[in-house]
Coordinates of C-alpha atoms in Angstrom, one line a residue:
Chain A
M1 CA 23.4 11.7 -14.3
D2 CA 23.0 8.4 -16.2
E3 CA 21.5 5.5 -14.7
T4 CA 24.6 3.6 -13.7
T5 CA 25.4 6.4 -11.6
L6 CA 21.8 7.1 -10.2
I7 CA 22.3 3.3 -9.1
S8 CA 25.4 3.5 -7.6
A9 CA 24.4 6.5 -5.6
A10 CA 21.1 5.3 -4.6
Q11 CA 22.9 2.0 -3.3
R12 CA 25.0 4.5 -1.2
G13 CA 21.9 5.8 0.4
D14 CA 21.4 9.0 -1.8
Q15 CA 17.8 9.6 -1.6
K16 CA 17.7 12.1 -4.6
A17 CA 19.2 9.5 -6.8
L18 CA 16.8 6.8 -5.5
D19 CA 14.2 9.3 -6.2
Q20 CA 15.2 9.8 -9.8
L21 CA 15.7 6.1 -10.4
L22 CA 12.3 5.3 -9.1
R23 CA 10.8 8.1 -11.3
L24 CA 12.6 6.7 -14.4
H25 CA 10.9 3.3 -13.9
Q26 CA 7.4 4.1 -12.1
D27 CA 5.4 4.5 -15.2
R28 CA 6.2 1.4 -16.7
I29 CA 6.1 -0.6 -13.6
H30 CA 2.7 0.7 -12.9
A31 CA 1.7 -0.3 -16.4
V32 CA 2.8 -3.8 -15.7
C33 CA 0.9 -3.9 -12.3
R34 CA -2.0 -2.2 -13.8
R35 CA -2.5 -5.0 -16.7
L36 CA -1.6 -7.7 -14.3
A37 CA -4.0 -6.4 -11.7
G38 CA -6.9 -5.8 -14.0
N39 CA -8.2 -2.8 -12.0
D40 CA -6.8 0.7 -11.0
A41 CA -7.4 0.2 -7.2
D42 CA -5.2 -3.4 -7.1
A43 CA -2.7 -1.6 -9.4
L44 CA -2.1 1.0 -7.3
D45 CA -1.5 -1.1 -4.5
A46 CA 0.6 -3.6 -6.3
T47 CA 2.6 -0.7 -7.8
Q48 CA 3.5 0.5 -4.3
E49 CA 4.4 -2.7 -3.2
A50 CA 6.7 -3.1 -6.4
L51 CA 8.4 0.1 -5.7
I52 CA 9.0 -0.8 -2.0
A53 CA 10.3 -4.2 -3.2
I54 CA 12.8 -2.5 -5.7
V55 CA 13.9 0.0 -3.0
K56 CA 14.4 -2.8 -0.4
G57 CA 16.0 -5.0 -2.8
L58 CA 18.4 -2.4 -4.3
P59 CA 21.4 -3.1 -2.2
R60 CA 21.5 -6.5 -3.3
F61 CA 21.7 -5.4 -7.1
D62 CA 24.8 -6.5 -8.5
G63 CA 24.9 -5.1 -11.9
R64 CA 25.0 -8.5 -13.7
A65 CA 21.8 -8.0 -15.2
K66 CA 20.4 -4.7 -16.9
F67 CA 18.8 -2.7 -14.0
S68 CA 15.3 -2.3 -16.1
T69 CA 15.5 -6.6 -16.3
W70 CA 16.0 -6.5 -12.4
A71 CA 13.8 -4.1 -11.7
Y72 CA 10.9 -5.7 -14.0
R73 CA 11.6 -8.9 -12.3
V74 CA 11.1 -7.6 -8.8
A75 CA 8.3 -5.6 -9.7
T76 CA 6.4 -8.4 -11.6
N77 CA 7.0 -10.8 -8.8
A78 CA 5.7 -8.1 -6.2
C79 CA 2.8 -7.5 -8.2
L80 CA 1.8 -10.9 -8.7
D81 CA 2.7 -11.6 -4.9
E82 CA 0.2 -8.8 -4.0
L83 CA -2.5 -10.4 -6.2
R84 CA -1.9 -13.8 -4.8
R85 CA -2.0 -12.6 -1.2
R86 CA -5.3 -11.2 -2.0
G87 CA -6.2 -14.9 -3.1
R88 CA -8.1 -13.9 -6.1
R89 CA -7.7 -13.4 -10.1
P90 CA -7.4 -9.9 -11.4
D91 CA -10.7 -8.4 -11.0
P92 CA -11.5 -6.3 -14.1
G93 CA -13.9 -4.0 -12.2
L94 CA -15.5 -1.5 -14.3
P95 CA -15.0 -2.1 -17.8
E96 CA -11.9 -0.1 -19.3
F97 CA -13.3 0.1 -23.0
E98 CA -10.6 1.5 -25.0
T99 CA -10.2 1.8 -28.6
A100 CA -8.2 -0.5 -30.5
T101 CA -7.9 -0.5 -34.2
L102 CA -8.1 -4.0 -35.5
S103 CA -7.6 -5.8 -38.7
P104 CA -11.0 -7.6 -39.5
V105 CA -10.5 -11.2 -38.9
G106 CA -10.9 -12.8 -42.3
G107 CA -10.5 -9.3 -43.9
S108 CA -8.6 -9.2 -47.1
S109 CA -5.9 -6.7 -46.2
P110 CA -5.1 -5.0 -42.9
R111 CA -3.8 -2.1 -44.8
D112 CA -7.3 -1.1 -46.4
P113 CA -8.9 1.6 -44.5
A114 CA -12.4 0.5 -45.8
E115 CA -11.9 -3.0 -44.5
T116 CA -10.5 -1.9 -41.1
V117 CA -12.7 -2.0 -37.9
S118 CA -12.7 -0.3 -34.8
A119 CA -13.4 -2.6 -32.0
R120 CA -14.1 -1.4 -28.6
I121 CA -12.3 -3.9 -26.4
D122 CA -12.4 -4.4 -22.6
V123 CA -8.9 -5.1 -22.2
D124 CA -8.9 -5.8 -18.6
R125 CA -11.3 -8.5 -19.0
G126 CA -9.4 -10.0 -21.8
L127 CA -6.4 -10.3 -20.0
S128 CA -7.7 -11.3 -16.8
D129 CA -9.3 -14.7 -18.3
L130 CA -5.4 -15.5 -19.2
P131 CA -3.7 -17.9 -16.9
E132 CA -1.3 -15.8 -14.7
E133 CA 1.7 -17.2 -16.5
F134 CA 0.6 -16.3 -19.9
R135 CA -0.7 -13.2 -18.8
A136 CA 2.9 -11.8 -17.6
A137 CA 4.4 -12.9 -20.5
V138 CA 2.1 -11.2 -23.0
V139 CA 2.2 -8.0 -20.7
L140 CA 6.1 -7.8 -20.7
R141 CA 6.0 -8.1 -24.3
D142 CA 2.9 -5.9 -25.4
V143 CA 2.9 -3.4 -22.7
I144 CA 6.8 -3.0 -22.0
G145 CA 8.0 -4.2 -25.4
M146 CA 10.7 -6.7 -24.0
D147 CA 12.4 -9.2 -26.1
Y148 CA 12.0 -12.8 -25.3
A149 CA 15.1 -13.3 -23.8
E150 CA 14.6 -10.0 -21.4
I151 CA 11.1 -11.6 -20.6
G152 CA 12.8 -15.0 -20.0
D153 CA 15.2 -13.4 -17.7
V154 CA 12.4 -11.6 -15.8
L155 CA 10.0 -14.6 -15.5
D156 CA 13.1 -17.0 -15.1
I157 CA 12.1 -19.1 -17.8
A158 CA 13.6 -20.3 -21.1
P159 CA 13.1 -18.0 -24.4
G160 CA 11.2 -21.1 -25.9
T161 CA 8.8 -20.9 -23.0
V162 CA 8.3 -17.3 -23.4
R163 CA 7.4 -17.8 -27.0
S164 CA 5.0 -20.6 -26.3
R165 CA 3.3 -18.6 -23.4
I166 CA 3.0 -15.2 -25.4
A167 CA 1.6 -17.3 -28.3
R168 CA -0.9 -19.1 -26.2
G169 CA -2.0 -15.9 -24.5
R170 CA -2.6 -14.2 -27.8
S171 CA -4.3 -17.2 -29.4
R172 CA -6.9 -17.0 -26.3
L173 CA -7.2 -13.4 -26.7
A174 CA -7.7 -13.7 -30.4
D175 CA -10.2 -16.5 -29.8
A176 CA -12.2 -14.2 -27.4
I177 CA -12.1 -11.2 -30.0
S178 CA -13.5 -13.3 -32.7
G179 CA -15.9 -15.3 -30.4
N180 CA -14.1 -18.6 -30.7
Q181 CA -14.8 -20.4 -27.4
N182 CA -12.5 -23.6 -28.2
T183 CA -10.1 -24.1 -25.3
P184 CA -6.7 -24.7 -26.0
D185 CA -7.1 -28.5 -25.3
E186 CA -9.6 -28.6 -27.9
R187 CA -7.4 -27.2 -30.7
Q188 CA -5.7 -29.2 -33.2
T189 CA -2.1 -30.0 -32.6
P190 CA -0.4 -31.7 -35.5
Chain B
M1 CA -15.8 -21.8 -35.0
T2 CA -12.2 -22.3 -36.2
D3 CA -9.5 -24.5 -34.9
H4 CA -6.0 -23.4 -34.9
S5 CA -2.7 -25.1 -34.4
L6 CA -0.8 -24.1 -31.3
P7 CA 2.5 -24.5 -33.2
D8 CA 1.2 -22.2 -36.0
D9 CA 0.2 -19.8 -33.2
E10 CA 3.7 -19.7 -32.0
L11 CA 5.0 -19.5 -35.4
L12 CA 2.7 -16.5 -36.2
S13 CA 2.9 -14.7 -32.7
S14 CA 6.7 -14.8 -32.9
S15 CA 6.6 -13.4 -36.5
L16 CA 4.9 -10.5 -34.9
D17 CA 7.6 -10.1 -32.4
G18 CA 10.5 -10.1 -35.0
E19 CA 11.6 -13.3 -33.0
L20 CA 11.6 -15.8 -36.1
T21 CA 15.2 -16.8 -37.6
D22 CA 15.6 -15.6 -41.2
E23 CA 14.6 -19.5 -42.4
E24 CA 11.7 -19.6 -40.3
A25 CA 10.6 -16.1 -41.9
A26 CA 11.1 -17.1 -45.2
R27 CA 9.1 -20.4 -44.7
L28 CA 6.1 -18.6 -43.1
E29 CA 6.0 -16.0 -46.0
V30 CA 5.6 -18.9 -48.5
R31 CA 2.8 -20.6 -46.4
L32 CA 0.9 -17.2 -45.8
T33 CA 0.7 -16.8 -49.6
A34 CA -0.6 -20.5 -49.9
E35 CA -2.6 -20.7 -46.8
P36 CA -5.5 -18.0 -46.7
A37 CA -6.5 -19.5 -43.2
L38 CA -3.1 -18.8 -41.8
A39 CA -3.1 -15.5 -43.1
E40 CA -6.5 -14.9 -41.5
R41 CA -5.0 -16.3 -38.1
L42 CA -2.2 -14.1 -38.4
D43 CA -4.6 -11.0 -38.5
A44 CA -6.4 -12.4 -35.5
L45 CA -3.2 -12.4 -33.4
R46 CA -2.3 -9.2 -34.5
A47 CA -5.5 -8.0 -33.3
A48 CA -4.9 -9.6 -30.0
E49 CA -1.4 -8.1 -29.8
A50 CA -3.1 -4.6 -30.5
M51 CA -5.3 -5.1 -27.7
A52 CA -2.7 -6.2 -25.1
S53 CA -0.8 -3.4 -26.2
T54 CA -3.5 -0.8 -25.4
P55 CA -1.5 2.1 -23.4
V56 CA -2.3 2.2 -19.9
T57 CA -3.6 5.4 -18.5
P58 CA -0.8 7.0 -16.8
L59 CA -0.8 7.4 -12.9
A60 CA -2.2 10.6 -11.5
A61 CA 0.4 12.9 -10.3
N62 CA -0.4 12.9 -6.8
D63 CA -0.5 9.2 -6.8
A64 CA 2.7 9.0 -8.4
E65 CA 4.4 11.4 -5.8
R66 CA 2.7 9.6 -2.7
M67 CA 4.3 6.3 -4.2
I68 CA 7.6 7.6 -4.5
A69 CA 7.4 9.2 -1.2
V70 CA 6.2 5.9 0.6
A71 CA 9.0 3.7 -1.3
L72 CA 11.7 6.7 -0.1
A73 CA 10.6 6.3 3.1
A74 CA 10.8 2.3 3.0
S75 CA 14.4 2.8 2.2
T76 CA 15.2 4.1 5.4
T77 CA 12.7 1.8 7.5
T78 CA 14.7 -1.2 8.3
A79 CA 13.2 -4.5 10.0
D80 CA 15.0 -3.4 13.0
N81 CA 13.3 -0.2 13.6
V82 CA 9.9 -1.4 12.6
T83 CA 9.9 -4.3 15.3
D84 CA 12.6 -3.8 17.8
L85 CA 10.3 -2.8 20.5
A86 CA 13.0 -3.5 23.3
A87 CA 15.6 -0.9 21.7
A88 CA 12.5 1.5 21.3
A89 CA 11.8 1.2 25.2
G90 CA 15.5 2.0 25.9
R91 CA 15.7 4.9 23.5
R92 CA 12.5 6.3 24.9
R93 CA 13.9 6.8 28.3
A94 CA 16.2 9.4 26.7
W95 CA 13.5 11.5 24.9
P96 CA 13.3 15.0 25.4
A97 CA 10.7 15.0 28.0
R98 CA 9.2 18.2 26.9
M99 CA 8.4 17.0 23.6
A100 CA 6.7 13.8 24.9
T101 CA 4.7 16.0 27.4
I102 CA 3.5 18.5 24.8
A103 CA 2.4 15.7 22.3
A104 CA 0.4 13.8 25.1
A105 CA -1.2 16.9 26.3
V106 CA -2.5 18.1 23.0
I107 CA -3.6 14.7 22.0
A108 CA -5.6 14.1 25.3
L109 CA -7.8 16.9 23.5
A110 CA -7.5 15.2 20.2
I111 CA -8.9 12.2 21.7
A112 CA -11.5 13.7 23.9
V113 CA -13.4 16.0 21.3
P114 CA -14.1 13.4 18.7
A115 CA -14.8 10.6 21.3
L116 CA -17.4 12.9 22.9
R117 CA -18.8 13.9 19.5
A118 CA -19.4 10.2 19.0
I119 CA -21.3 9.9 22.2
D120 CA -25.0 8.5 22.2
P121 CA -26.4 9.9 25.2
G122 CA -28.9 7.1 25.1
S123 CA -26.0 4.5 25.4
D124 CA -25.9 2.6 28.4
S125 CA -22.9 0.8 30.1
D126 CA -23.8 -2.8 28.9
D127 CA -20.8 -2.8 26.7
A128 CA -18.3 -2.2 29.5
G129 CA -19.0 -5.7 30.5
S130 CA -16.9 -7.0 27.7
A131 CA -14.2 -4.8 28.6
D132 CA -12.4 -7.8 30.8
T133 CA -12.2 -10.0 27.9
A134 CA -10.8 -7.3 25.6
A135 CA -8.6 -6.2 28.1
D136 CA -6.9 -9.6 28.3
A137 CA -6.2 -9.5 24.7
F138 CA -4.6 -6.1 25.1
D139 CA -2.5 -6.9 27.9
G140 CA 0.9 -7.0 26.3
E141 CA 0.7 -10.6 25.5
S142 CA -1.2 -10.4 22.6
L143 CA 1.3 -7.8 20.5
V144 CA 1.8 -9.2 17.2
E145 CA 5.0 -8.3 15.3
S146 CA 4.2 -8.5 11.5
A147 CA 7.8 -9.2 10.8
G148 CA 7.8 -12.3 12.9
D149 CA 11.4 -13.0 13.7
D150 CA 12.1 -9.7 15.9
S151 CA 9.2 -10.2 18.2
T152 CA 10.1 -9.0 21.8
E153 CA 8.9 -9.3 25.2
A154 CA 5.4 -8.1 25.9
D155 CA 6.8 -5.9 28.8
M156 CA 8.9 -4.0 26.6
A157 CA 6.3 -3.4 24.5
T158 CA 4.0 -2.2 27.4
E159 CA 7.0 0.2 28.3
A160 CA 7.2 1.5 25.0
L161 CA 3.6 2.2 24.6
S162 CA 2.9 3.6 28.0
V163 CA 2.3 7.3 29.0
T164 CA 3.5 7.5 32.7
D165 CA 3.7 10.1 35.4
D166 CA 7.2 10.5 34.7
D167 CA 6.5 11.4 31.1
T168 CA 4.0 14.1 31.9
A169 CA 4.5 15.6 35.4
D170 CA 7.5 17.6 34.5
S171 CA 5.9 19.8 32.0
D172 CA 6.7 23.5 32.1
M173 CA 4.3 24.3 29.3
G174 CA 0.5 25.5 29.5
G175 CA -2.2 27.5 28.1
S176 CA -6.1 27.5 28.1
V177 CA -8.4 25.0 26.4
D178 CA -11.4 26.1 27.5
D179 CA -12.8 27.0 23.7
T180 CA -12.3 23.3 22.9
S181 CA -14.5 22.2 25.7
D182 CA -17.2 24.7 24.4
A183 CA -16.8 23.3 21.0
A184 CA -17.6 20.1 22.0
Q185 CA -20.8 21.0 23.7
D186 CA -21.7 23.4 20.8
E187 CA -21.7 20.1 18.9
G188 CA -24.6 19.0 21.0
V189 CA -22.6 16.4 22.7
G190 CA -21.4 16.1 26.4
S191 CA -24.8 17.2 27.5
D192 CA -25.1 15.2 30.7
D193 CA -23.2 15.6 33.6
A194 CA -21.1 12.4 33.3
E195 CA -19.9 13.6 29.8
R196 CA -19.3 17.1 31.1
E197 CA -17.1 15.6 34.0
F198 CA -15.2 13.8 31.4
D199 CA -14.6 16.7 29.4
E200 CA -13.4 18.6 32.1
S201 CA -11.1 16.1 33.3
V202 CA -9.3 15.6 30.0
T203 CA -9.4 19.4 29.6
N204 CA -7.6 19.8 33.0
L205 CA -5.1 17.0 32.1
A206 CA -4.0 19.1 29.2
S207 CA -4.2 22.5 30.4
S208 CA -3.0 22.5 33.8
I209 CA -0.9 19.4 33.9
L210 CA 0.3 19.0 30.7
G211 CA 0.3 22.2 29.1
Y212 CA -1.8 22.3 25.9
S213 CA -1.8 25.4 23.8
P214 CA -5.0 25.6 21.6
D215 CA -3.1 27.7 19.3
G216 CA -0.6 24.8 18.6
D217 CA -1.2 22.7 15.4
F218 CA -0.4 19.3 16.5
D219 CA -2.1 17.0 14.0
P220 CA 0.5 14.4 12.8
L221 CA -1.9 12.0 11.4
P222 CA -4.9 13.0 9.2
S223 CA -8.2 11.6 10.2
D224 CA -8.3 9.0 7.7
L225 CA -5.2 7.6 6.1
G226 CA -7.0 5.8 3.2
D227 CA -7.1 2.2 2.0
F228 CA -4.2 0.1 1.7
G229 CA -3.4 -3.2 0.4
T230 CA -1.2 -4.4 3.0
V231 CA -0.3 -3.5 6.6
G232 CA 3.3 -3.0 5.4
A233 CA 2.0 -0.2 2.7
L234 CA 0.1 1.4 5.6
S235 CA 2.8 1.3 7.9
V236 CA 5.3 3.1 5.8
A237 CA 2.6 5.7 4.8
A238 CA 2.1 6.4 8.6
S239 CA 5.7 6.9 9.2
V240 CA 5.8 9.2 6.2
D241 CA 3.2 11.5 7.5
W242 CA 4.6 12.0 11.1
T243 CA 8.1 12.4 9.6
Q244 CA 6.9 15.4 7.3
Y245 CA 4.8 16.6 10.1
L246 CA 7.8 16.8 12.6
S247 CA 9.8 18.8 10.2
D248 CA 7.1 21.1 9.2
T249 CA 5.0 21.9 12.4
V250 CA 6.3 20.6 15.7
T251 CA 9.0 23.4 16.0
S252 CA 5.9 26.0 16.4
T253 CA 4.2 23.7 18.5
T254 CA 7.1 23.7 21.0
T255 CA 6.8 27.5 21.2
A256 CA 3.5 27.4 23.1
P257 CA 3.3 29.7 26.0
A258 CA 4.8 28.3 29.3
N259 CA 3.0 27.8 32.3
N260 CA 4.8 26.7 35.3
S261 CA 1.8 25.4 37.3
T262 CA 2.2 22.5 39.4
P263 CA 0.6 19.4 38.4
T264 CA -2.5 19.2 40.3
E265 CA -3.9 15.8 39.1
D266 CA -2.3 12.4 38.7
P267 CA -2.2 12.0 34.6
A268 CA -2.2 8.2 34.8
A269 CA -5.4 8.4 37.1
T270 CA -7.1 10.7 34.7
I271 CA -6.3 8.7 31.6
E272 CA -7.5 5.5 33.7
G273 CA -10.8 7.7 34.1
A274 CA -11.1 8.7 30.8
F275 CA -10.7 5.2 29.6
A276 CA -13.4 3.9 32.2
R277 CA -15.7 6.7 31.1
L278 CA -15.3 6.1 27.7
N279 CA -15.8 2.1 28.1
Q280 CA -18.9 2.7 30.1
L281 CA -20.5 4.9 27.3
G282 CA -19.8 1.9 24.9
L283 CA -17.8 3.6 22.5
G284 CA -15.5 2.0 20.1
A285 CA -15.4 -1.4 18.6
C286 CA -12.6 -2.4 20.7
P287 CA -13.5 -1.8 24.4
D288 CA -10.0 -1.8 25.6
I289 CA -8.8 0.5 22.8
L290 CA -11.6 2.7 21.8
E291 CA -11.7 5.0 19.2
G292 CA -9.1 7.4 20.7
M293 CA -6.8 4.8 21.7
V294 CA -7.2 5.3 25.4
G295 CA -6.6 2.3 27.4
R296 CA -4.6 0.1 29.4
V297 CA -1.6 -1.9 28.4
D298 CA -0.4 -4.5 31.3
G299 CA -2.5 -2.5 33.6
T300 CA -1.0 0.8 32.7
P301 CA -3.2 3.6 31.3
V302 CA -2.1 4.6 28.0
I303 CA -3.3 7.4 25.8
A304 CA -2.5 8.0 22.0
L305 CA -0.9 11.2 20.8
D306 CA -3.0 11.1 17.9
Y307 CA -4.7 8.6 15.9
A308 CA -6.3 8.0 12.6
T309 CA -8.6 5.4 10.9
A310 CA -7.7 3.3 7.7
T311 CA -8.4 0.3 6.0
V312 CA -6.2 -2.4 5.0
A313 CA -7.8 -4.8 2.2
G314 CA -10.9 -3.3 3.1
D315 CA -10.6 -4.1 6.9
P316 CA -10.9 -1.3 9.4
V317 CA -7.9 -0.6 11.3
T318 CA -6.8 2.4 13.9
V319 CA -3.4 3.9 13.8
G320 CA -2.5 5.2 16.9
L321 CA 0.8 7.5 17.3
F322 CA 1.8 6.9 20.9
E323 CA 4.9 8.7 21.4
M324 CA 7.0 11.1 19.4
S325 CA 10.1 13.0 19.7
D326 CA 12.2 15.3 17.4
D327 CA 13.9 12.0 15.9
R328 CA 11.4 9.2 16.4
A329 CA 7.9 7.9 16.9
T330 CA 5.7 4.9 17.8
V331 CA 2.8 4.1 15.8
V332 CA 0.9 1.4 16.5
I333 CA -1.8 -0.3 14.1
I334 CA -4.9 -2.0 15.6
D335 CA -7.2 -4.2 13.6
Q336 CA -10.5 -3.0 14.4
T337 CA -12.2 -6.4 13.8
T338 CA -9.8 -8.7 15.8
C339 CA -8.9 -5.7 18.5
E340 CA -5.5 -7.1 17.9
I341 CA -2.0 -4.9 17.5
V342 CA -0.8 -6.0 13.9
D343 CA 2.1 -3.9 13.6
V344 CA 4.1 -1.6 15.8
I345 CA 6.3 1.1 13.8
L346 CA 9.1 2.5 15.7
G347 CA 10.7 5.1 13.2

């Protein structure tokens, strides 16, 4: 059964179709919520709220947008709402040290294995330090792989704003990695 | 420390995403060759991208399954059946009397045993003095509808939550519960006469009036439902548990041996007595609710069929299952900090 058929069946109350539809997107929705929330516990609750929001909102899905775009819009808003209800910034909790292979800042060539460094990065702490609007854009791009137009649809902002937010988010992450503590306001603009 | 131009960062970041026009890409290529600092910044942003792209650890299988189940349950839980206590009160009158009777009977024991186990023989009755205040907060006026718009009259809520004589007196079921009473005493609780009296009164209520079979496996709610971010998530989870329970277990419970004995006690009076006794012993953070959801609603003695503990955003709550039939149930969530009902679920 393709996704369009699943959606139609789920909208008619077919629980098996709804089950399949949710399973198709559950992992990626959790991935979004996990990076937005910054820790496992909040991510689980946020993911649950997101899935419930999708189920509750499904009757109103009219097919004008891609289902994935609609679902991630609902899920992202549900996750962010859940975090706002808790009245706090993402709590990285225990560091989730994960190994990322990085090009050396200032290195001669990122393709040179001898010049490549493996740095242990606290992903959650890095993302949690980003303002919410930057974090959401970066997560949708780098975790889900959406293009700027899709992210714009999900976040209801123009593609140009998406581009700016992703750049600002990555800029802060890059500065954190390299130890540059300048705030954006302190940076040069032409 | 290095300063970076934000417009350059936008250009470089977009290039990583393949979001530049051909013209922009060509111009950037030229600049990267001529400006080493720009190339370094591209590497730095690439590192940031790699960090943000770090794969997320997949959901544990049991978490994934639970989430799907909760979400599916939410698809059949509408605002109406979560909050419409008036409609529930009407439907309740048509419930199969036997089902409600069995449930109430069995849970009389489910409440009694853990409550007795929690008794501190050294407790005095000082806490009972606060019962009047708490009773005011639990008299039906304080029912809080989390969905807001669908609030109903307190007397309807009271009716929906009450276990009355009519619900219990027409039971045709029966069985022995002596082993349960013994078990409670084996735990070293109920050692004084008053506690034994209480134990016996609840035992009698269950066995000779309501018809409890100790072989029946009636336990709709686990003892601890876990931690939830919101009352809504907890409500749905609680609904899921009893719905599954109904389909798996209740049929066998209804086959408990029959006992056509005539009621010898007034169930309402017995519940009231149990409530008073538990209050006297100072059990529970909410004097009018207690751990086992025994108490009064608008003056009517009520007893939960089953109850569980949980937390919502770290705050302790009690989840009480008040009524259950083959097609619906009433679940009440009480905030143990404020002693207020925060949600009533009618599924």
